Each structure stands twice: as structure tokens, then as C-alpha cells.
Amino acid sequence: MRNQGLKENVSISGMSNDEAIVFLMKTYGEEIKRLVYTFVKNWQSAEDITQDVFVSLYTKLGTFRGDSAVRSWIYSIAINRSKDFLKSWSYRKLAFTDKFSNDQKDSAHSAEVGVISDSEDQLLYQAVLSLPIKYREIILLHYYKDFSIREICELLSMNESTVKTRLSRARKLLQDQYLQLGGER
């Protein structure tokens, strides 16, 4: 699942803030929305958070020094916004009310089915989404978004050994969860 042409060579230098934000939204908008969804598991919230990420990018464009790749910078902001949302009172209220209503789950499930058609892929996707967030983010960044261990360390501000340990544990949990959902070895 390589992102051809979008890897680390994207540059926004020399663009006005308006041009840069339009370019970044076109280049990374859907990718960031899908990343945020893997954290919050709600398309409406994912769209709201994605919009917030790009508003934040717009206001912070002048502070980007280029120490890291643009993609890493955007991912870092998106991950932090997603985690902030998961800690927020509004999310806890939403999660509580969703327990009494299956409407949200049905719409999210139909969106997942629309994106992933193969049953084995669906099982794997469900298994990934059921992982605790600290393991889910490592699996998503490494296997789905093709970030290296070093890049994940920078994105999440963790030691390399911590990332490697979490990746190893995540693989084991993912395998167990996949088999539990009915997947084959």
C-alpha cells in the first residue's frame, strides 16, 4: 500500500499559505481522514477532526521549519488531535449514548463494507480496529501507511525500543483477534 509520489519529497516552500493549504488538503485530505477514522471510529467525527487538522495547519504553516517531512508533520498533528478527541468529554458522551443506539454502528459498518469488499480483508480490518489504540496506531502507521520504525518514533515521540515492543505485541494481539473473529491461520 505504498503512497507513490507522496512519500517524503513534498515541499511547500515558496507557496503562499493559501496555496500551500489547498495543496496539502488535495494531497493528504482523504489519507488523513482515514487515519483519523481509525482512531475515532466515527466518520462524522473523523471529518470534523480532519477539518480541524487543516485549520491548525493553516495557522501553523509559518512555524514549519522543515526538520521533518511535511507528511510526518501532518500525521503528527492528526494523531494528536485524534487522541485529544478521545480524551474529550464530548467523545465520552458520544460513546455512552452509542451504547444505547445502534444507528451509528450500522452507518459505520456500511461504510466499512463499502470500502473493503473481501471478507478476509474485512476481518483483518475489524481486528485492527478492535486493538487498543496504542497498538492500533503502530500497526496502521507501519503496515498501512508505510512509516519506518524511526519515523514512527519521531511521530509519536517514543523510543525505538518502545515502538518495536509495541509492534511485536500488536502483531500478537492482531493475530489473536483475527482468529477470534473467524479468520484462518
PDB file of C-alpha atoms in Angstrom:
ATOM      1  CA  MET A   1       0.000   0.000   0.000  1.00  0.00           C
ATOM      2  CA  ARG A   2       2.709   2.486  -0.911  1.00  0.00           C
ATOM      3  CA  ASN A   3       1.751   6.102  -1.467  1.00  0.00           C
ATOM      4  CA  GLN A   4       3.576   6.584  -4.738  1.00  0.00           C
ATOM      5  CA  GLY A   5       4.779  10.114  -5.285  1.00  0.00           C
ATOM      6  CA  LEU A   6       3.635  11.298  -1.875  1.00  0.00           C
ATOM      7  CA  LYS A   7       6.421   9.912   0.243  1.00  0.00           C
ATOM      8  CA  GLU A   8       8.843  12.366   1.804  1.00  0.00           C
ATOM      9  CA  ASN A   9       9.644  14.686  -1.125  1.00  0.00           C
ATOM     10  CA  VAL A  10       6.609  17.013  -0.873  1.00  0.00           C
ATOM     11  CA  SER A  11       7.659  20.641  -0.388  1.00  0.00           C
ATOM     12  CA  ILE A  12       5.522  23.657   0.421  1.00  0.00           C
ATOM     13  CA  SER A  13       8.315  26.196   0.414  1.00  0.00           C
ATOM     14  CA  GLY A  14       7.758  29.081  -1.945  1.00  0.00           C
ATOM     15  CA  MET A  15       3.967  28.768  -1.787  1.00  0.00           C
ATOM     16  CA  SER A  16       1.623  31.246  -0.175  1.00  0.00           C
ATOM     17  CA  ASN A  17      -0.292  29.956   2.864  1.00  0.00           C
ATOM     18  CA  ASP A  18      -3.462  29.691   0.776  1.00  0.00           C
ATOM     19  CA  GLU A  19      -1.712  27.758  -1.999  1.00  0.00           C
ATOM     20  CA  ALA A  20       0.051  25.505   0.493  1.00  0.00           C
ATOM     21  CA  ILE A  21      -3.107  24.590   2.406  1.00  0.00           C
ATOM     22  CA  VAL A  22      -5.026  23.821  -0.804  1.00  0.00           C
ATOM     23  CA  PHE A  23      -2.123  21.662  -1.985  1.00  0.00           C
ATOM     24  CA  LEU A  24      -1.905  19.841   1.365  1.00  0.00           C
ATOM     25  CA  MET A  25      -5.657  19.259   1.505  1.00  0.00           C
ATOM     26  CA  LYS A  26      -5.685  17.795  -2.012  1.00  0.00           C
ATOM     27  CA  THR A  27      -2.595  15.698  -1.336  1.00  0.00           C
ATOM     28  CA  TYR A  28      -3.356  14.420   2.169  1.00  0.00           C
ATOM     29  CA  GLY A  29      -7.036  15.142   2.907  1.00  0.00           C
ATOM     30  CA  GLU A  30      -8.539  11.692   2.328  1.00  0.00           C
ATOM     31  CA  GLU A  31      -5.498   9.934   3.762  1.00  0.00           C
ATOM     32  CA  ILE A  32      -5.709  11.964   6.981  1.00  0.00           C
ATOM     33  CA  LYS A  33      -9.468  11.445   7.256  1.00  0.00           C
ATOM     34  CA  ARG A  34      -8.995   7.666   7.025  1.00  0.00           C
ATOM     35  CA  LEU A  35      -6.203   7.822   9.606  1.00  0.00           C
ATOM     36  CA  VAL A  36      -8.381   9.833  11.995  1.00  0.00           C
ATOM     37  CA  TYR A  37     -11.258   7.402  11.447  1.00  0.00           C
ATOM     38  CA  THR A  38      -9.080   4.524  12.633  1.00  0.00           C
ATOM     39  CA  PHE A  39      -8.765   6.343  15.942  1.00  0.00           C
ATOM     40  CA  VAL A  40     -12.301   7.640  16.474  1.00  0.00           C
ATOM     41  CA  LYS A  41     -14.309   5.005  14.522  1.00  0.00           C
ATOM     42  CA  ASN A  42     -16.930   7.567  13.510  1.00  0.00           C
ATOM     43  CA  TRP A  43     -16.981   9.158  10.032  1.00  0.00           C
ATOM     44  CA  GLN A  44     -18.666  12.408  11.102  1.00  0.00           C
ATOM     45  CA  SER A  45     -16.164  12.930  13.913  1.00  0.00           C
ATOM     46  CA  ALA A  46     -13.313  11.971  11.576  1.00  0.00           C
ATOM     47  CA  GLU A  47     -14.422  14.624   9.086  1.00  0.00           C
ATOM     48  CA  ASP A  48     -14.673  17.251  11.845  1.00  0.00           C
ATOM     49  CA  ILE A  49     -11.245  16.390  13.243  1.00  0.00           C
ATOM     50  CA  THR A  50      -9.714  16.354   9.754  1.00  0.00           C
ATOM     51  CA  GLN A  51     -11.100  19.813   9.133  1.00  0.00           C
ATOM     52  CA  ASP A  52      -9.650  20.911  12.480  1.00  0.00           C
ATOM     53  CA  VAL A  53      -6.262  19.442  11.496  1.00  0.00           C
ATOM     54  CA  PHE A  54      -6.149  21.514   8.307  1.00  0.00           C
ATOM     55  CA  VAL A  55      -7.294  24.679  10.096  1.00  0.00           C
ATOM     56  CA  SER A  56      -4.480  24.081  12.565  1.00  0.00           C
ATOM     57  CA  LEU A  57      -2.034  23.502   9.702  1.00  0.00           C
ATOM     58  CA  TYR A  58      -3.101  26.759   8.094  1.00  0.00           C
ATOM     59  CA  THR A  59      -2.459  28.736  11.278  1.00  0.00           C
ATOM     60  CA  LYS A  60       0.884  26.981  11.867  1.00  0.00           C
ATOM     61  CA  LEU A  61       2.296  26.976   8.318  1.00  0.00           C
ATOM     62  CA  GLY A  62       4.700  29.751   9.206  1.00  0.00           C
ATOM     63  CA  THR A  63       6.144  27.712  12.077  1.00  0.00           C
ATOM     64  CA  PHE A  64       7.040  24.671   9.957  1.00  0.00           C
ATOM     65  CA  ARG A  65      10.846  24.585   9.938  1.00  0.00           C
ATOM     66  CA  GLY A  66      11.322  21.585   7.674  1.00  0.00           C
ATOM     67  CA  ASP A  67      13.091  19.491  10.338  1.00  0.00           C
ATOM     68  CA  SER A  68      10.787  16.628   9.417  1.00  0.00           C
ATOM     69  CA  ALA A  69       8.853  15.756   6.276  1.00  0.00           C
ATOM     70  CA  VAL A  70       5.571  17.566   5.654  1.00  0.00           C
ATOM     71  CA  ARG A  71       3.769  14.221   5.731  1.00  0.00           C
ATOM     72  CA  SER A  72       5.191  13.383   9.171  1.00  0.00           C
ATOM     73  CA  TRP A  73       4.229  16.818  10.467  1.00  0.00           C
ATOM     74  CA  ILE A  74       0.634  16.457   9.255  1.00  0.00           C
ATOM     75  CA  TYR A  75       0.353  12.929  10.639  1.00  0.00           C
ATOM     76  CA  SER A  76       1.667  14.098  13.989  1.00  0.00           C
ATOM     77  CA  ILE A  77      -0.966  16.827  14.197  1.00  0.00           C
ATOM     78  CA  ALA A  78      -3.731  14.429  13.101  1.00  0.00           C
ATOM     79  CA  ILE A  79      -2.735  11.772  15.628  1.00  0.00           C
ATOM     80  CA  ASN A  80      -2.570  14.312  18.446  1.00  0.00           C
ATOM     81  CA  ARG A  81      -5.970  15.791  17.516  1.00  0.00           C
ATOM     82  CA  SER A  82      -7.467  12.301  17.399  1.00  0.00           C
ATOM     83  CA  LYS A  83      -6.076  11.421  20.809  1.00  0.00           C
ATOM     84  CA  ASP A  84      -7.311  14.741  22.233  1.00  0.00           C
ATOM     85  CA  PHE A  85     -10.773  13.964  20.895  1.00  0.00           C
ATOM     86  CA  LEU A  86     -10.743  10.507  22.507  1.00  0.00           C
ATOM     87  CA  LYS A  87      -9.954  12.144  25.865  1.00  0.00           C
ATOM     88  CA  SER A  88     -12.649  14.792  25.498  1.00  0.00           C
ATOM     89  CA  TRP A  89     -15.942  14.943  27.331  1.00  0.00           C
ATOM     90  CA  SER A  90     -17.885  15.081  24.064  1.00  0.00           C
ATOM     91  CA  TYR A  91     -16.380  11.774  22.924  1.00  0.00           C
ATOM     92  CA  ARG A  92     -17.140  10.071  26.225  1.00  0.00           C
ATOM     93  CA  LYS A  93     -20.709  11.351  25.994  1.00  0.00           C
ATOM     94  CA  LEU A  94     -20.981  10.124  22.382  1.00  0.00           C
ATOM     95  CA  ALA A  95     -19.565   6.707  23.316  1.00  0.00           C
ATOM     96  CA  PHE A  96     -22.044   6.426  26.179  1.00  0.00           C
ATOM     97  CA  THR A  97     -25.072   7.326  24.049  1.00  0.00           C
ATOM     98  CA  ASP A  98     -23.914   4.990  21.242  1.00  0.00           C
ATOM     99  CA  LYS A  99     -24.259   2.069  23.610  1.00  0.00           C
ATOM    100  CA  PHE A 100     -27.995   2.724  23.584  1.00  0.00           C
ATOM    101  CA  SER A 101     -28.282   3.287  19.864  1.00  0.00           C
ATOM    102  CA  ASN A 102     -27.075   1.043  17.075  1.00  0.00           C
ATOM    103  CA  ASP A 103     -27.683   3.655  14.372  1.00  0.00           C
ATOM    104  CA  GLN A 104     -24.096   4.908  14.458  1.00  0.00           C
ATOM    105  CA  LYS A 105     -22.644   1.414  14.353  1.00  0.00           C
ATOM    106  CA  ASP A 106     -24.794   0.474  11.376  1.00  0.00           C
ATOM    107  CA  SER A 107     -23.691   3.514   9.342  1.00  0.00           C
ATOM    108  CA  ALA A 108     -20.004   2.976  10.196  1.00  0.00           C
ATOM    109  CA  HIS A 109     -20.313  -0.722   9.346  1.00  0.00           C
ATOM    110  CA  SER A 110     -21.891   0.006   5.968  1.00  0.00           C
ATOM    111  CA  ALA A 111     -19.103   2.493   5.204  1.00  0.00           C
ATOM    112  CA  GLU A 112     -16.502  -0.126   6.116  1.00  0.00           C
ATOM    113  CA  VAL A 113     -18.206  -2.701   3.911  1.00  0.00           C
ATOM    114  CA  GLY A 114     -18.240  -0.206   1.057  1.00  0.00           C
ATOM    115  CA  VAL A 115     -14.510   0.399   1.374  1.00  0.00           C
ATOM    116  CA  ILE A 116     -13.428  -3.175   1.965  1.00  0.00           C
ATOM    117  CA  SER A 117     -15.140  -5.815  -0.137  1.00  0.00           C
ATOM    118  CA  ASP A 118     -13.217  -9.004   0.553  1.00  0.00           C
ATOM    119  CA  SER A 119     -14.351 -10.898   3.666  1.00  0.00           C
ATOM    120  CA  GLU A 120     -10.805 -11.709   4.802  1.00  0.00           C
ATOM    121  CA  ASP A 121      -9.870  -8.046   4.472  1.00  0.00           C
ATOM    122  CA  GLN A 122     -12.977  -7.129   6.475  1.00  0.00           C
ATOM    123  CA  LEU A 123     -11.969  -9.497   9.254  1.00  0.00           C
ATOM    124  CA  LEU A 124      -8.462  -8.093   9.312  1.00  0.00           C
ATOM    125  CA  TYR A 125      -9.788  -4.531   9.280  1.00  0.00           C
ATOM    126  CA  GLN A 126     -12.163  -5.307  12.159  1.00  0.00           C
ATOM    127  CA  ALA A 127      -9.328  -6.961  14.060  1.00  0.00           C
ATOM    128  CA  VAL A 128      -7.108  -3.888  13.603  1.00  0.00           C
ATOM    129  CA  LEU A 129      -9.878  -1.520  14.722  1.00  0.00           C
ATOM    130  CA  SER A 130     -10.525  -3.630  17.816  1.00  0.00           C
ATOM    131  CA  LEU A 131      -6.932  -3.291  19.046  1.00  0.00           C
ATOM    132  CA  PRO A 132      -6.198  -0.875  21.888  1.00  0.00           C
ATOM    133  CA  ILE A 133      -5.219   2.490  20.467  1.00  0.00           C
ATOM    134  CA  LYS A 134      -1.533   2.276  21.429  1.00  0.00           C
ATOM    135  CA  TYR A 135      -1.196  -0.886  19.331  1.00  0.00           C
ATOM    136  CA  ARG A 136      -3.597   0.141  16.572  1.00  0.00           C
ATOM    137  CA  GLU A 137      -1.655   3.309  15.779  1.00  0.00           C
ATOM    138  CA  ILE A 138       1.626   1.397  15.475  1.00  0.00           C
ATOM    139  CA  ILE A 139       0.101  -1.219  13.123  1.00  0.00           C
ATOM    140  CA  LEU A 140      -1.594   1.437  10.987  1.00  0.00           C
ATOM    141  CA  LEU A 141       1.455   3.645  10.697  1.00  0.00           C
ATOM    142  CA  HIS A 142       3.844   0.791   9.955  1.00  0.00           C
ATOM    143  CA  TYR A 143       1.831  -1.519   7.706  1.00  0.00           C
ATOM    144  CA  TYR A 144      -0.855   0.676   6.174  1.00  0.00           C
ATOM    145  CA  LYS A 145       0.976   3.990   5.907  1.00  0.00           C
ATOM    146  CA  ASP A 146       4.479   2.582   5.337  1.00  0.00           C
ATOM    147  CA  PHE A 147       6.235   4.592   8.033  1.00  0.00           C
ATOM    148  CA  SER A 148       9.561   3.168   9.193  1.00  0.00           C
ATOM    149  CA  ILE A 149      10.251   2.427  12.856  1.00  0.00           C
ATOM    150  CA  ARG A 150      12.393   5.573  13.026  1.00  0.00           C
ATOM    151  CA  GLU A 151       9.621   7.715  11.531  1.00  0.00           C
ATOM    152  CA  ILE A 152       7.084   6.279  13.966  1.00  0.00           C
ATOM    153  CA  CYS A 153       9.443   7.117  16.834  1.00  0.00           C
ATOM    154  CA  GLU A 154       9.521  10.736  15.678  1.00  0.00           C
ATOM    155  CA  LEU A 155       5.768  10.916  15.065  1.00  0.00           C
ATOM    156  CA  LEU A 156       4.801   9.507  18.446  1.00  0.00           C
ATOM    157  CA  SER A 157       7.776  10.842  20.437  1.00  0.00           C
ATOM    158  CA  MET A 158       8.792   7.379  21.616  1.00  0.00           C
ATOM    159  CA  ASN A 159      11.994   5.416  21.966  1.00  0.00           C
ATOM    160  CA  GLU A 160      12.791   2.939  19.212  1.00  0.00           C
ATOM    161  CA  SER A 161      12.654   0.035  21.671  1.00  0.00           C
ATOM    162  CA  THR A 162       9.157   1.101  22.780  1.00  0.00           C
ATOM    163  CA  VAL A 163       7.918   1.189  19.187  1.00  0.00           C
ATOM    164  CA  LYS A 164       9.457  -2.208  18.426  1.00  0.00           C
ATOM    165  CA  THR A 165       7.938  -3.730  21.579  1.00  0.00           C
ATOM    166  CA  ARG A 166       4.505  -2.301  20.803  1.00  0.00           C
ATOM    167  CA  LEU A 167       4.738  -3.513  17.210  1.00  0.00           C
ATOM    168  CA  SER A 168       5.595  -7.018  18.384  1.00  0.00           C
ATOM    169  CA  ARG A 169       2.769  -7.057  20.930  1.00  0.00           C
ATOM    170  CA  ALA A 170       0.372  -5.566  18.386  1.00  0.00           C
ATOM    171  CA  ARG A 171       1.152  -8.341  15.892  1.00  0.00           C
ATOM    172  CA  LYS A 172       0.386 -10.978  18.529  1.00  0.00           C
ATOM    173  CA  LEU A 173      -2.839  -9.256  19.615  1.00  0.00           C
ATOM    174  CA  LEU A 174      -3.847  -8.773  15.992  1.00  0.00           C
ATOM    175  CA  GLN A 175      -3.314 -12.451  15.219  1.00  0.00           C
ATOM    176  CA  ASP A 176      -5.360 -13.475  18.284  1.00  0.00           C
ATOM    177  CA  GLN A 177      -8.139 -11.016  17.435  1.00  0.00           C
ATOM    178  CA  TYR A 178      -8.188 -12.086  13.789  1.00  0.00           C
ATOM    179  CA  LEU A 179      -8.558 -15.749  14.741  1.00  0.00           C
ATOM    180  CA  GLN A 180     -11.222 -14.862  17.295  1.00  0.00           C
ATOM    181  CA  LEU A 181     -13.254 -13.108  14.577  1.00  0.00           C
ATOM    182  CA  GLY A 182     -13.135 -16.255  12.444  1.00  0.00           C
ATOM    183  CA  GLY A 183     -10.054 -15.700  10.327  1.00  0.00           C
ATOM    184  CA  GLU A 184      -7.845 -18.552   9.234  1.00  0.00           C
ATOM    185  CA  ARG A 185      -4.220 -19.090  10.138  1.00  0.00           C
TER     186      ARG A 185
END
